[in-house]
Coordinates of C-alpha atoms and ligand atoms in Angstrom, one line a residue:
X1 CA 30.5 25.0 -25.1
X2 CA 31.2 21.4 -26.0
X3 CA 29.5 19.0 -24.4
X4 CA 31.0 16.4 -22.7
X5 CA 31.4 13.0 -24.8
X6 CA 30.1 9.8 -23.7
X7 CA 32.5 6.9 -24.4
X8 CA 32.8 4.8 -27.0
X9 CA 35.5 2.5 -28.5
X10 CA 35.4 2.6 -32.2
X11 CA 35.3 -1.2 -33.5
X12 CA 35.6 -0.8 -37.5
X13 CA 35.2 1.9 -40.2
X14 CA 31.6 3.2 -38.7
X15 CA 33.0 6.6 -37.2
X16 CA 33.6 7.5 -40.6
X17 CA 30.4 5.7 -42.3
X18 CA 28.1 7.9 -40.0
X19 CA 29.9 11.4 -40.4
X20 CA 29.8 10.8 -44.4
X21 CA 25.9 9.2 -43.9
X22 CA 25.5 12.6 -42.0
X23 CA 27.7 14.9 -45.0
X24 CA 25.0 13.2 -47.2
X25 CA 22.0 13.6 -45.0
X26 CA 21.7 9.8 -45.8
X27 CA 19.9 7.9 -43.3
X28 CA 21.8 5.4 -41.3
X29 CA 20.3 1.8 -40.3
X30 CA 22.4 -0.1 -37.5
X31 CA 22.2 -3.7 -37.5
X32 CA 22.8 -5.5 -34.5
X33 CA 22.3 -7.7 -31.7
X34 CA 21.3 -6.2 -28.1
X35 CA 24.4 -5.0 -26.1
X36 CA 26.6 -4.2 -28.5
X37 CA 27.4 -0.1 -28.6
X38 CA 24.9 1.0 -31.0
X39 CA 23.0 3.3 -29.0
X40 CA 26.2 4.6 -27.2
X41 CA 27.4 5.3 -30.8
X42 CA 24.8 7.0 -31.8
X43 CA 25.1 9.4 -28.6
X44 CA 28.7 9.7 -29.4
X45 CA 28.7 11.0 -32.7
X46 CA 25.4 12.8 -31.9
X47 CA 27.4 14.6 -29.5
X48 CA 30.9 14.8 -31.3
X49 CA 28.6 16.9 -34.5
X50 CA 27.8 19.3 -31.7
X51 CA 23.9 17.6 -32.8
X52 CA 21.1 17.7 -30.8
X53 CA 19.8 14.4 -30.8
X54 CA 16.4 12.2 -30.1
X55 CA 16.3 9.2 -28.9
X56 CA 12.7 6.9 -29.1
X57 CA 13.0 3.4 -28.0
X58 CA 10.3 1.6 -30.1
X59 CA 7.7 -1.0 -28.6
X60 CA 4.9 -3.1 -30.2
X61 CA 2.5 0.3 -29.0
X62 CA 4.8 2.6 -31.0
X63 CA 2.9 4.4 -33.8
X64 CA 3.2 7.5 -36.4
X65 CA 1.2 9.1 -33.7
X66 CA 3.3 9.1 -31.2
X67 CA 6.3 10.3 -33.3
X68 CA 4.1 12.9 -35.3
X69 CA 2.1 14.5 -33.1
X70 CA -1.1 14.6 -32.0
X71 CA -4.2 17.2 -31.3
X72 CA -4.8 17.9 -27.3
X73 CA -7.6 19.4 -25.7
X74 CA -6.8 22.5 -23.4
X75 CA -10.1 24.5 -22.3
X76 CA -12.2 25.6 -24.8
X77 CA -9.2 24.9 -27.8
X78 CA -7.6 22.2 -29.4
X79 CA -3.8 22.3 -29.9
X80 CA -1.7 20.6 -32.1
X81 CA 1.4 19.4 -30.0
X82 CA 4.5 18.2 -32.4
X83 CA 5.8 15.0 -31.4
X84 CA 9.6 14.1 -31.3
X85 CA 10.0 13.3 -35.0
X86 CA 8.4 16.8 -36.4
X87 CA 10.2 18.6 -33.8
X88 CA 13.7 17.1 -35.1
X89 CA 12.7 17.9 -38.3
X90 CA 12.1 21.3 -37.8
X91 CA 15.1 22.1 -35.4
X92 CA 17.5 19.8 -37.3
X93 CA 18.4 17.4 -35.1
X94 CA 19.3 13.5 -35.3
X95 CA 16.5 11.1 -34.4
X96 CA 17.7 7.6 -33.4
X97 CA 14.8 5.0 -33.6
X98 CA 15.6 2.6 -31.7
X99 CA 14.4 -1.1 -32.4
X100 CA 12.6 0.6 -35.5
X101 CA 11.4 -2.7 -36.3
X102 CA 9.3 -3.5 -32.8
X103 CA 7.2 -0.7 -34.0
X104 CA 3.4 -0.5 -35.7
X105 CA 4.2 -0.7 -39.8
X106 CA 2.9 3.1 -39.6
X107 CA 6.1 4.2 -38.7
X108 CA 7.9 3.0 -41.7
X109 CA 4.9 4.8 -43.8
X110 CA 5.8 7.8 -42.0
X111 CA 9.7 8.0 -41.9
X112 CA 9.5 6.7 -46.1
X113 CA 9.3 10.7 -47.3
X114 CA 12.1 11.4 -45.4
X115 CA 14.4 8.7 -46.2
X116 CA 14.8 9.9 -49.9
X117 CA 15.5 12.8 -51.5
X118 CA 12.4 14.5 -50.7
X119 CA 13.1 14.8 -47.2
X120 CA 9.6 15.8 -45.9
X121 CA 7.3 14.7 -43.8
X122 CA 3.8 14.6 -44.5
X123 CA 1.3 15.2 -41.2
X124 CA -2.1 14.5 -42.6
X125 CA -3.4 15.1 -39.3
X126 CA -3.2 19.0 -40.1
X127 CA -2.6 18.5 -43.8
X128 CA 0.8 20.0 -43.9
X129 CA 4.1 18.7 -45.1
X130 CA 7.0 19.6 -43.9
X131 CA 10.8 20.0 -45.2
X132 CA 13.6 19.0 -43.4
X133 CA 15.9 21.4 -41.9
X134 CA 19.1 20.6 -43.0
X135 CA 20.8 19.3 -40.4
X136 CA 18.4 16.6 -40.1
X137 CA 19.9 13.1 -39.8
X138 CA 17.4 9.7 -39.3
X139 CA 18.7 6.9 -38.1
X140 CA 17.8 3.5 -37.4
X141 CA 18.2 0.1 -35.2
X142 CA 17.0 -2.7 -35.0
X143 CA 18.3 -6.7 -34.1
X144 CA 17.9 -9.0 -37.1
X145 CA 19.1 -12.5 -35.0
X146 CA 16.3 -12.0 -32.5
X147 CA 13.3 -11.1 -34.6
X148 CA 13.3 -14.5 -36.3
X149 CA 11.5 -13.7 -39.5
X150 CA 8.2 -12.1 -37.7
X151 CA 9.0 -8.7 -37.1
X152 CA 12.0 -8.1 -39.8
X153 CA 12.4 -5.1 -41.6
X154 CA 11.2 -5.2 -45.1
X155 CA 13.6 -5.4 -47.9
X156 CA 12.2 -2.2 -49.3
X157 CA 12.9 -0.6 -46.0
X158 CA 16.1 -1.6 -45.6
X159 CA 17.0 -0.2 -49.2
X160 CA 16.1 3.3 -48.0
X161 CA 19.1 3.1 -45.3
X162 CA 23.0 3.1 -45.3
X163 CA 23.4 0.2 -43.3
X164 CA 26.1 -0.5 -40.6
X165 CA 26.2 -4.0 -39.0
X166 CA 27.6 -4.2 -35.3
X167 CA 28.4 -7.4 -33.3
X168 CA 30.0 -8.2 -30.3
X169 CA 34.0 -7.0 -30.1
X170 CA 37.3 -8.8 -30.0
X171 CA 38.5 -9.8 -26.9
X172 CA 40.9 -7.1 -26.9
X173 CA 38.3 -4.4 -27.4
X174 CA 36.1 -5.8 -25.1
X175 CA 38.4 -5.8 -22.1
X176 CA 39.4 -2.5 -23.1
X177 CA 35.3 -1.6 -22.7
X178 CA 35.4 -3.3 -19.5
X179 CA 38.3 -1.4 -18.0
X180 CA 37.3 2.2 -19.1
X181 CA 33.5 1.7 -18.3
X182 CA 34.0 0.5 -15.1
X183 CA 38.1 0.6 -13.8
X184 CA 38.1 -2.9 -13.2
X185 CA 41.6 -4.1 -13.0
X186 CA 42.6 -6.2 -16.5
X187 CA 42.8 -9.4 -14.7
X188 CA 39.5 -9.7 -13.9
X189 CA 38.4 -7.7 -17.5
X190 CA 40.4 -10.6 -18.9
X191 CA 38.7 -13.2 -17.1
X192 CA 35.1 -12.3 -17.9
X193 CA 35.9 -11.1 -21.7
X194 CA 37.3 -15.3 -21.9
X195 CA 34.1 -16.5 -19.7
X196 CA 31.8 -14.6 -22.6
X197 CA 33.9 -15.8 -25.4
X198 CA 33.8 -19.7 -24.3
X199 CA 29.1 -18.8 -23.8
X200 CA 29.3 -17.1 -27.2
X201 CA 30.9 -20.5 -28.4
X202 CA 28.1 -22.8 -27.1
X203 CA 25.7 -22.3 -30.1
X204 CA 24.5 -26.4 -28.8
X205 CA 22.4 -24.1 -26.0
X206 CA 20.5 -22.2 -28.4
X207 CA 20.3 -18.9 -26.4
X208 CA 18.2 -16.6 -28.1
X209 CA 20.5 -14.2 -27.6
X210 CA 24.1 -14.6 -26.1
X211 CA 26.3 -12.9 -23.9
X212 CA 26.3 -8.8 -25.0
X213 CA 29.0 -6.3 -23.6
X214 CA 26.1 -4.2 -22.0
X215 CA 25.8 -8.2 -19.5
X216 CA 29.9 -7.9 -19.3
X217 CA 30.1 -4.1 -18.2
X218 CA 26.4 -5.1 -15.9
X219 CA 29.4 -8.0 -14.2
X220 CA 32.2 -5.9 -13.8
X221 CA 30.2 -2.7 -12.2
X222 CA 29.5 -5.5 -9.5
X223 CA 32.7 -6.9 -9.2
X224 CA 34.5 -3.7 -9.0
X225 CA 32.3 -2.4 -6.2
X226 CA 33.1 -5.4 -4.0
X227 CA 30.6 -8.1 -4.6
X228 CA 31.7 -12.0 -4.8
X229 CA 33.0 -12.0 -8.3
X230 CA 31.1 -15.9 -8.6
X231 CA 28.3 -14.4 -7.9
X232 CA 28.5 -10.6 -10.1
X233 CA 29.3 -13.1 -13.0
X234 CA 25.7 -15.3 -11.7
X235 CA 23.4 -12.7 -11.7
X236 CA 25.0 -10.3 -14.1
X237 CA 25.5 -12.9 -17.0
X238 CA 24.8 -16.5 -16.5
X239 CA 20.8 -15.6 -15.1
X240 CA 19.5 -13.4 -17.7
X241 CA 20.5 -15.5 -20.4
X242 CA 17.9 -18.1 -19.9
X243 CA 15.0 -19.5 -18.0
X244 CA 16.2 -23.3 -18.4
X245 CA 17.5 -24.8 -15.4
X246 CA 20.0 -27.1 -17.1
X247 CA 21.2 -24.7 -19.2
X248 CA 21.8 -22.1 -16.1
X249 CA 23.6 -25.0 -14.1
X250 CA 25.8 -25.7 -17.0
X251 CA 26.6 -22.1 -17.5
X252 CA 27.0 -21.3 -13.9
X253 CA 29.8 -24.2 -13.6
X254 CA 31.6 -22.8 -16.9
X255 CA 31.8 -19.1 -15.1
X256 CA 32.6 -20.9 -11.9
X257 CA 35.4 -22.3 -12.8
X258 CA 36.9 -19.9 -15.1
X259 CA 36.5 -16.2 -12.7
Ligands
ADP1 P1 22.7 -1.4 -27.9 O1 22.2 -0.1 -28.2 O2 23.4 -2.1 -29.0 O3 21.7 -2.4 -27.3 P2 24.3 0.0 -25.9 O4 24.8 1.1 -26.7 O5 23.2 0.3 -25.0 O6 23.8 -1.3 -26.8 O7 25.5 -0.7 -25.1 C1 25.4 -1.3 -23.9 C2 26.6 -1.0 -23.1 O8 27.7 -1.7 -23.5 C3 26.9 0.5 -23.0 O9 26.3 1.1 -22.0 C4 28.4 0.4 -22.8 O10 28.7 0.3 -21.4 C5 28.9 -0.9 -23.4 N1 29.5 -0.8 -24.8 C6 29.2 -1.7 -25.8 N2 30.0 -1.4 -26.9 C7 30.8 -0.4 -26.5 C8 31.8 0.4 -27.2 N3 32.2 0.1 -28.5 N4 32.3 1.4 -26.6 C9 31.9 1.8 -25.3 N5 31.0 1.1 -24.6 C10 30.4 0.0 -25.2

C-alpha cells in the first residue's frame, strides 16, 4: 500500500534533479537556509519512490560512531549493533543527513566510500566493508549563510554531491504553503507572506538568519486557531529572530502595522 504523502510545493526543477540523482544512485547535497522545505522534500520524494527513508539530524556530538555502529555489552557477550547508516545500506534505503556539516569531520571520512562509485562502507570496527544495496540513496543538508566560514563543508566534499540550492519562495508560493499547511484564509496568508517579504528586505538589521516559511506556517497555525493575529505574528516571527531589543521593537511595529 502507498503510503500517504506529506506535502510539499515544488519550487523549481528539484523533483526531477532528485528522481534522476536517485536513477543514478548519485548522492544529493541540499543547500539552504533553515525553514525552507528541504527536509519536507526529502520526505516527499522519499515517500513518492515508495523508499524507506532515515532521517539523522546532525549536532556538534555527531560522529561515525553513531551512524556506524557500535559494540554493546549484553551478559557474558559483546554485540555489534548496526547504526542507522549500515542499516540503510544494507536494506537500501535513503539516508538524509541532516545539517551534515554540524557534524565531527569523521562523518565525512565515513560517508567518502560511498559517495563514489565504490559505494561501500568500510566499518573498521569489525573490519568489514560493506556494498551498497542498490537502492541506496545518500543525501545531504546543510545551511551555508549561517555557518560563516567555521563549520563549511569542504570543497572536496561538496564535489562528491549533486547539489541543489533552496531559498525561501515567491510570494505566490509561499501563501500557497501557508494556506494548505494550515487553511488559513488568503487574506491573512497574504498579509504575513508581505510582512516576511518587507523583514527579508531589511538586510541593515543583520539577522543571522531571516524570516523562514517553517516561522510563517509557526504564525498562521496560531492565527488560524484563534489567537490575536498581532500577537501570533509577535511570538511566532518577530521574537525568534533576535535577542536585540531595538531590533525586536522595530520589527514588532513593522508586523504591527501591516497584519
Ligand atoms: P528545512 O529542512 O529546510 O529546515 P523544513 O522542511 O523543516 O525546512 O520546512 C519547515 C516547514 O516549512 C515545513 O514543516 C512546512 O510546513 C513548510 N514548508 C517550507 N517549504 C515548503 C514547501 N515547498 N512545501 C510545503 N511546505 C513547506
Amino acid at each position: 500500500m502507498e503510503k500517504q504523502k506529506p506535502y510539499y510545493k515544488a519550487v523549481g526543477s528539484e523533483e526531477l534533479v532528485f528522481n534522476h540523482s536517485y536513477k543514478n544512485r548519485l548522492p544529493l547535497l541540499i543547500k539552504g537556509p533553515t525553514g525552507t522545505g528541504k527536509s519536507r522534500f526529502v520526505e516527499y520524494m522519499a515517500a513518492k519512490l515508495e523508499k524507506e527513508l532515515i532521517t539523522i539530524s546532525c549536532h556538534e556530538e555527531t560522529s561515525s560512531t553513531d551512524l556506524i555502529g557500535r559494540y554493546i555489552i549484553k551478559g557474558a557477550e559483546t554485540i555489534w549493533i548496526d547504526g542507522p547508516l549500515t542499516r540503510a545500506v544494507k536494506e537500501g534505503a535513503i539516508i538524509y543527513l541532516d545539517e551534515v556539516a554540524e557534524a565531527r569531520p569523521d562523518i565525512i571520512v565515513a560517508i567518502h566510500s560511498l559517495t563514489d562509485h565504490r559505494r561501500e562502507l568500510y566499518i573498521d570496527k569489525i573490519g568489514a566493508t560493506i556494498k551498497a544495496h542498490a537502492d541506496f540513496m545518500l543525501v545531504a543538508s546543510y545551511n551555508p549563510g549561517y555557518q560563516k566560514g567555521f563549520k563549511e563543508l569542504k570543497p572536496s566534499t561538496r564535489q562528491r554531491f549533486v547539489a541543489l540550492t533552496f531559498d525561501y519562495p515567491s510570494e505566490k508560493l509561499e501563501r500557497e504553503i501557508l494556506e494548505n499547511e494550515t487553511g488559513i484564509p488568503s487574506a491573512d496568508a497574504k498579509k504575513i507572506v508581505a510582512i516576511a517579504g518587507k523583514i527579508r528586505n531589511l538586510t541593515e538589521l543583520g539577522l543571522a538568519e531571516t524570516v523562514s516559511t517553517r516561522l510563517l506556517v509557526d504564525a498562521a497555525k496560531l492565527i488560524n486557531s484563534g489567537l490575536d493575529k498581532r500577537l501570533a505574528m509577535e511570538t511566532a516571527v518577530v521574537e525568534p529572530l533576535s535577542d536585540d531589543q531595538d531590533i525586536l521593537v522595530a520589527l514588532k511595529d513593522l508586523s504591527d502595522l501591516m497584519i
